[in-house]
Coordinates of N, CA and C and ligand atoms in Angstrom, one line a residue:
M19 N 20.2 18.0 -0.8 CA 19.8 16.6 -0.4 C 21.0 16.0 0.4
E20 N 22.2 16.0 -0.3 CA 23.4 15.4 0.3 C 23.7 16.1 1.6
R21 N 23.5 17.4 1.7 CA 23.8 18.2 2.9 C 22.9 17.7 4.1
V22 N 21.6 17.4 3.7 CA 20.7 16.9 4.7 C 21.1 15.5 5.2
E23 N 21.5 14.7 4.2 CA 21.9 13.3 4.6 C 23.2 13.4 5.4
K24 N 24.1 14.3 5.1 CA 25.4 14.4 5.8 C 25.1 14.8 7.3
F25 N 24.2 15.8 7.4 CA 23.9 16.3 8.8 C 23.3 15.2 9.6
L26 N 22.4 14.4 9.0 CA 21.7 13.3 9.8 C 22.8 12.2 10.1
K27 N 23.7 11.9 9.2 CA 24.7 10.9 9.5 C 25.7 11.4 10.5
D28 N 26.0 12.7 10.4 CA 27.0 13.2 11.4 C 26.3 13.2 12.8
A29 N 25.0 13.5 12.9 CA 24.3 13.5 14.1 C 24.2 12.1 14.7
G30 N 24.1 11.1 13.8 CA 24.0 9.7 14.2 C 22.6 9.3 14.6
T31 N 22.0 10.1 15.4 CA 20.6 9.8 15.8 C 19.8 11.1 15.5
Y32 N 18.6 10.8 15.0 CA 17.6 11.9 14.9 C 16.3 11.4 15.5
Y33 N 15.3 12.2 15.6 CA 14.1 11.8 16.3 C 12.9 12.0 15.3
L34 N 12.2 10.9 15.1 CA 11.1 10.9 14.1 C 9.8 11.0 14.8
A35 N 9.1 12.1 14.4 CA 7.7 12.3 15.0 C 6.7 11.9 14.0
T36 N 5.7 11.1 14.5 CA 4.5 10.7 13.7 C 3.3 11.2 14.4
V37 N 2.2 11.0 13.8 CA 0.9 11.3 14.4 C 0.1 10.0 14.6
D38 N -0.4 9.9 15.8 CA -1.2 8.7 16.2 C -2.5 9.2 16.7
G39 N -3.5 9.4 15.8 CA -4.7 10.0 16.2 C -4.4 11.5 16.5
D40 N -4.8 11.9 17.8 CA -4.4 13.2 18.2 C -3.2 13.3 19.1
Q41 N -2.5 12.1 19.1 CA -1.3 12.0 20.0 C 0.0 12.0 19.1
P42 N 0.9 13.0 19.3 CA 2.2 12.9 18.7 C 3.0 11.7 19.3
R43 N 3.8 11.1 18.5 CA 4.7 10.0 18.9 C 6.1 10.3 18.4
V44 N 7.1 10.1 19.2 CA 8.5 10.4 18.7 C 9.4 9.3 19.2
R45 N 10.4 9.0 18.4 CA 11.4 7.9 18.8 C 12.7 8.2 18.1
P46 N 13.8 7.6 18.6 CA 15.1 7.8 17.9 C 15.1 6.9 16.7
F47 N 15.7 7.5 15.7 CA 16.0 6.8 14.4 C 17.4 7.1 14.0
G48 N 17.9 6.3 13.1 CA 19.3 6.5 12.6 C 19.4 6.4 11.1
T49 N 18.5 5.6 10.5 CA 18.7 5.4 9.0 C 18.4 6.7 8.2
A50 N 19.3 7.0 7.4 CA 19.1 8.2 6.4 C 20.0 7.9 5.2
H51 N 19.4 7.8 4.1 CA 20.2 7.3 2.9 C 19.6 7.9 1.7
V52 N 20.4 8.5 0.8 CA 19.9 9.1 -0.4 C 20.1 8.0 -1.5
F53 N 18.9 7.7 -2.1 CA 18.9 6.7 -3.2 C 18.0 7.3 -4.3
E54 N 18.6 7.3 -5.5 CA 17.9 7.9 -6.7 C 17.5 9.4 -6.4
G55 N 18.3 10.1 -5.7 CA 18.1 11.5 -5.4 C 17.0 11.8 -4.4
K56 N 16.6 10.8 -3.7 CA 15.6 11.0 -2.6 C 16.1 10.5 -1.3
L57 N 15.6 11.2 -0.2 CA 16.0 10.8 1.1 C 15.1 9.7 1.7
Y58 N 15.8 8.6 2.0 CA 15.1 7.4 2.5 C 15.3 7.2 4.0
I59 N 14.3 6.6 4.7 CA 14.5 6.0 6.0 C 14.0 4.6 6.0
Q60 N 14.4 3.9 7.0 CA 14.0 2.4 7.0 C 13.4 2.1 8.4
T61 N 12.4 1.2 8.3 CA 11.8 0.7 9.5 C 11.3 -0.8 9.3
G62 N 10.6 -1.3 10.2 CA 10.0 -2.6 10.1 C 8.5 -2.5 10.2
K63 N 7.8 -3.3 9.4 CA 6.3 -3.2 9.3 C 5.7 -3.6 10.6
V64 N 6.4 -4.4 11.4 CA 5.8 -4.8 12.7 C 5.7 -3.7 13.7
K65 N 6.4 -2.6 13.5 CA 6.5 -1.5 14.5 C 5.3 -0.6 14.4
D66 N 5.0 0.0 15.6 CA 3.9 1.0 15.7 C 4.2 2.1 14.8
V67 N 5.4 2.5 14.7 CA 5.8 3.7 13.9 C 5.4 3.4 12.4
S68 N 5.6 2.2 11.9 CA 5.2 1.9 10.6 C 3.7 2.0 10.4
K69 N 2.9 1.5 11.4 CA 1.5 1.6 11.3 C 1.0 3.1 11.3
Q70 N 1.7 3.9 12.1 CA 1.3 5.3 12.1 C 1.6 6.0 10.8
I71 N 2.8 5.6 10.2 CA 3.1 6.3 8.9 C 2.1 5.9 7.8
H72 N 1.7 4.6 7.9 CA 0.7 4.2 6.8 C -0.6 4.9 7.0
A73 N -1.0 5.1 8.3 CA -2.3 5.8 8.6 C -2.2 7.3 8.3
N74 N -1.0 7.9 8.5 CA -0.8 9.3 8.3 C 0.6 9.5 7.9
P75 N 1.0 9.7 6.6 CA 2.4 9.7 6.3 C 3.1 11.1 6.5
K76 N 2.4 12.0 7.1 CA 3.0 13.3 7.4 C 3.9 13.1 8.6
V77 N 5.2 13.4 8.5 CA 6.1 13.2 9.6 C 7.0 14.4 9.7
E78 N 7.8 14.5 10.8 CA 8.8 15.5 11.0 C 10.0 14.8 11.7
I79 N 11.2 15.1 11.3 CA 12.4 14.6 12.0 C 13.2 15.8 12.5
C80 N 13.9 15.5 13.5 CA 14.8 16.5 14.1 C 16.1 15.9 14.6
A81 N 17.2 16.5 14.2 CA 18.5 16.1 14.7 C 19.3 17.3 15.1
C82 N 20.3 17.1 15.9 CA 21.2 18.2 16.3 C 22.6 17.8 16.4
T83 N 23.5 18.7 16.0 CA 24.9 18.5 16.3 C 25.4 19.8 16.9
G84 N 25.9 19.8 18.1 CA 26.4 21.0 18.8 C 25.2 22.0 18.9
A85 N 25.4 23.2 18.4 CA 24.4 24.3 18.5 C 23.6 24.4 17.2
D86 N 23.7 23.4 16.4 CA 22.9 23.4 15.1 C 21.9 22.3 15.1
W87 N 20.7 22.6 14.6 CA 19.7 21.5 14.4 C 19.1 21.6 13.1
L88 N 18.6 20.5 12.7 CA 17.9 20.3 11.4 C 16.5 19.7 11.6
R89 N 15.6 20.3 11.0 CA 14.2 19.6 11.0 C 13.9 19.4 9.5
V90 N 13.3 18.2 9.3 CA 12.8 17.9 7.9 C 11.3 17.5 8.1
E91 N 10.4 18.2 7.5 CA 9.0 17.8 7.5 C 8.6 17.4 6.1
G92 N 7.7 16.5 6.0 CA 7.3 16.0 4.7 C 6.4 14.8 4.8
T93 N 6.1 14.3 3.6 CA 5.2 13.1 3.5 C 6.1 11.9 3.1
L94 N 5.9 10.8 3.8 CA 6.7 9.6 3.5 C 5.9 8.7 2.5
V95 N 6.7 8.2 1.5 CA 6.1 7.4 0.5 C 6.8 6.0 0.6
E96 N 6.1 4.9 0.7 CA 6.7 3.6 0.8 C 7.3 3.3 -0.6
D97 N 8.5 2.7 -0.6 CA 9.1 2.2 -1.9 C 9.3 0.7 -1.7
D98 N 8.5 -0.1 -2.3 CA 8.5 -1.5 -2.1 C 9.5 -2.3 -2.9
R99 N 10.2 -1.5 -3.7 CA 11.2 -2.2 -4.6 C 12.4 -2.8 -3.8
R100 N 12.7 -4.0 -4.3 CA 13.8 -4.7 -3.7 C 15.1 -3.9 -3.7
E101 N 15.4 -3.2 -4.8 CA 16.6 -2.4 -5.0 C 16.7 -1.3 -4.0
A102 N 15.5 -0.7 -3.7 CA 15.5 0.4 -2.7 C 15.9 -0.1 -1.3
K103 N 15.3 -1.2 -1.0 CA 15.6 -1.8 0.4 C 17.0 -2.3 0.4
Q104 N 17.5 -2.9 -0.7 CA 18.9 -3.4 -0.6 C 19.9 -2.3 -0.5
S105 N 19.6 -1.2 -1.2 CA 20.5 0.0 -1.2 C 20.6 0.5 0.3
M106 N 19.5 0.6 1.0 CA 19.5 1.0 2.4 C 20.3 0.0 3.2
L107 N 20.1 -1.3 3.0 CA 20.8 -2.3 3.8 C 22.3 -2.3 3.5
D108 N 22.6 -2.0 2.3 CA 24.1 -1.9 1.9 C 24.7 -0.7 2.6
A109 N 23.9 0.4 2.8 CA 24.4 1.6 3.4 C 24.6 1.4 5.0
Y110 N 23.8 0.4 5.5 CA 23.8 0.1 6.9 C 24.0 -1.4 7.2
P111 N 25.2 -1.9 7.0 CA 25.4 -3.3 7.1 C 25.0 -3.9 8.5
S112 N 25.0 -3.0 9.5 CA 24.7 -3.5 10.8 C 23.2 -3.9 10.9
L113 N 22.4 -3.4 9.9 CA 21.0 -3.8 9.9 C 20.8 -5.2 9.3
Q114 N 21.8 -5.7 8.7 CA 21.6 -7.0 7.9 C 21.4 -8.2 8.8
G115 N 21.8 -8.1 10.1 CA 21.5 -9.1 11.0 C 20.0 -9.2 11.4
M116 N 19.3 -8.1 11.2 CA 17.9 -8.1 11.6 C 16.9 -8.0 10.4
Y117 N 17.4 -7.5 9.3 CA 16.5 -7.2 8.2 C 17.2 -7.8 6.9
S118 N 16.3 -8.1 6.0 CA 16.8 -8.4 4.6 C 15.8 -7.9 3.6
A119 N 16.3 -7.6 2.4 CA 15.4 -7.0 1.4 C 14.3 -8.0 1.0
D120 N 14.4 -9.2 1.4 CA 13.4 -10.2 1.0 C 12.5 -10.7 2.1
D121 N 12.7 -10.1 3.3 CA 11.8 -10.5 4.4 C 10.4 -9.8 4.2
D122 N 9.5 -10.1 5.0 CA 8.2 -9.4 4.9 C 8.0 -8.3 5.8
N123 N 9.2 -7.9 6.5 CA 9.1 -6.9 7.5 C 9.8 -5.6 7.0
T124 N 10.9 -5.7 6.4 CA 11.7 -4.5 6.0 C 10.9 -3.6 5.1
E125 N 10.9 -2.3 5.5 CA 10.3 -1.3 4.6 C 11.1 0.0 4.6
V126 N 11.1 0.6 3.4 CA 11.8 1.9 3.3 C 10.8 2.9 2.7
F127 N 11.0 4.1 3.2 CA 10.1 5.2 2.8 C 11.1 6.4 2.3
Y128 N 10.6 7.1 1.3 CA 11.3 8.4 1.0 C 10.4 9.6 1.2
F129 N 11.1 10.7 1.4 CA 10.4 12.0 1.7 C 10.0 12.6 0.4
Q130 N 8.7 13.0 0.4 CA 8.1 13.7 -0.7 C 7.6 15.0 -0.2
D131 N 7.7 16.1 -1.1 CA 7.2 17.4 -0.7 C 7.8 17.8 0.7
A132 N 9.1 17.6 0.8 CA 9.8 17.8 2.1 C 10.5 19.2 2.1
T133 N 10.5 19.7 3.3 CA 11.2 21.0 3.6 C 12.2 20.7 4.7
A134 N 13.4 21.1 4.5 CA 14.5 21.0 5.5 C 14.8 22.4 6.0
T135 N 14.9 22.5 7.3 CA 15.2 23.8 7.9 C 16.5 23.6 8.8
F136 N 17.5 24.2 8.4 CA 18.8 24.2 9.2 C 18.7 25.4 10.1
S137 N 18.8 25.2 11.4 CA 18.8 26.2 12.4 C 20.0 26.2 13.3
S138 N 20.2 27.4 13.9 CA 21.4 27.6 14.8 C 21.1 28.7 15.8
F139 N 21.7 28.7 16.9 CA 21.6 29.8 17.8 C 22.3 31.0 17.3
T140 N 23.1 30.8 16.4 CA 24.0 32.0 15.9 C 23.7 32.5 14.5
K141 N 22.8 31.8 13.8 CA 22.5 32.2 12.4 C 21.0 32.2 12.2
E142 N 20.6 32.9 11.1 CA 19.2 32.8 10.6 C 18.9 31.4 10.1
P143 N 17.7 30.9 10.3 CA 17.3 29.6 9.7 C 17.5 29.6 8.2
E144 N 17.8 28.4 7.7 CA 18.0 28.3 6.2 C 17.0 27.2 5.8
V145 N 16.1 27.6 4.9 CA 15.1 26.6 4.5 C 15.3 26.1 3.1
I146 N 15.3 24.8 2.9 CA 15.6 24.2 1.6 C 14.4 23.3 1.3
K147 N 13.9 23.4 0.1 CA 12.9 22.4 -0.4 C 13.6 21.2 -1.0
L148 N 13.2 20.0 -0.5 CA 13.9 18.8 -1.1 C 13.2 18.3 -2.3
Ligands
LIG9 C1 20.1 5.3 18.1 C2 18.8 4.6 17.6 C3 18.6 4.5 16.2 C4 17.4 3.8 15.7 N1 17.2 3.8 14.4 C5 16.1 3.2 13.9 C6 15.8 3.2 12.5 O1 16.5 3.8 11.7 N2 14.7 2.5 12.2 C7 13.9 1.8 13.0 O2 12.8 1.3 12.6 N3 14.1 1.8 14.4 C8 15.2 2.5 14.8 N4 15.5 2.5 16.2 C9 14.6 1.8 17.1 C10 13.3 2.6 17.3 O3 13.6 3.8 18.0 C11 12.3 1.7 18.2 O4 12.1 0.5 17.5 C12 11.0 2.4 18.4 O5 10.4 1.8 19.5 C13 10.1 2.5 17.2 O6 9.0 3.3 17.5 P1 7.6 2.8 17.9 O7 7.8 2.1 19.2 O8 6.7 3.9 17.9 O9 7.2 1.7 16.8 C14 16.6 3.2 16.6 C15 16.9 3.2 18.0 C16 18.0 3.9 18.5 C17 18.3 4.0 19.9

């Protein structure tokens, strides 16, 4: 789990793919935070990405650093607890200008039934169940 979080933080940006009917959607994301042993991401309820996750929580993310890339596929589960949101905002102080744990917009999701695959041009893929 920590290895996945570190890879995502080192990459800085990853790309989050959702399903919108029969249309894939992808956008850059940056939030990745381990809380209570689970990998969380953060978004805002007003965004299309949030609506897509609620309609179909199966997602995949992809990040790369140099010749290595990581994909995480799984199902996102919303965690509505204040402490989960606050932990994310504490990990990303830059978000605190736009989001707060008590607004009606901030939401955090954790990965459930997730599989992380570390890939490289030079090594065999390594698959880890989260
Ligand atoms: C480097 C980078 C990181 C981002 N990280 C996040 C993030 O962690 N959460 C988020 O909700 N939006 C993040 N965004 C903004 C989303 O990409 C943007 O709001 C996007 O339009 C959301 O997707 P949607 O239009 O399908 O709703 C980030 C943007 C960039 C450029």
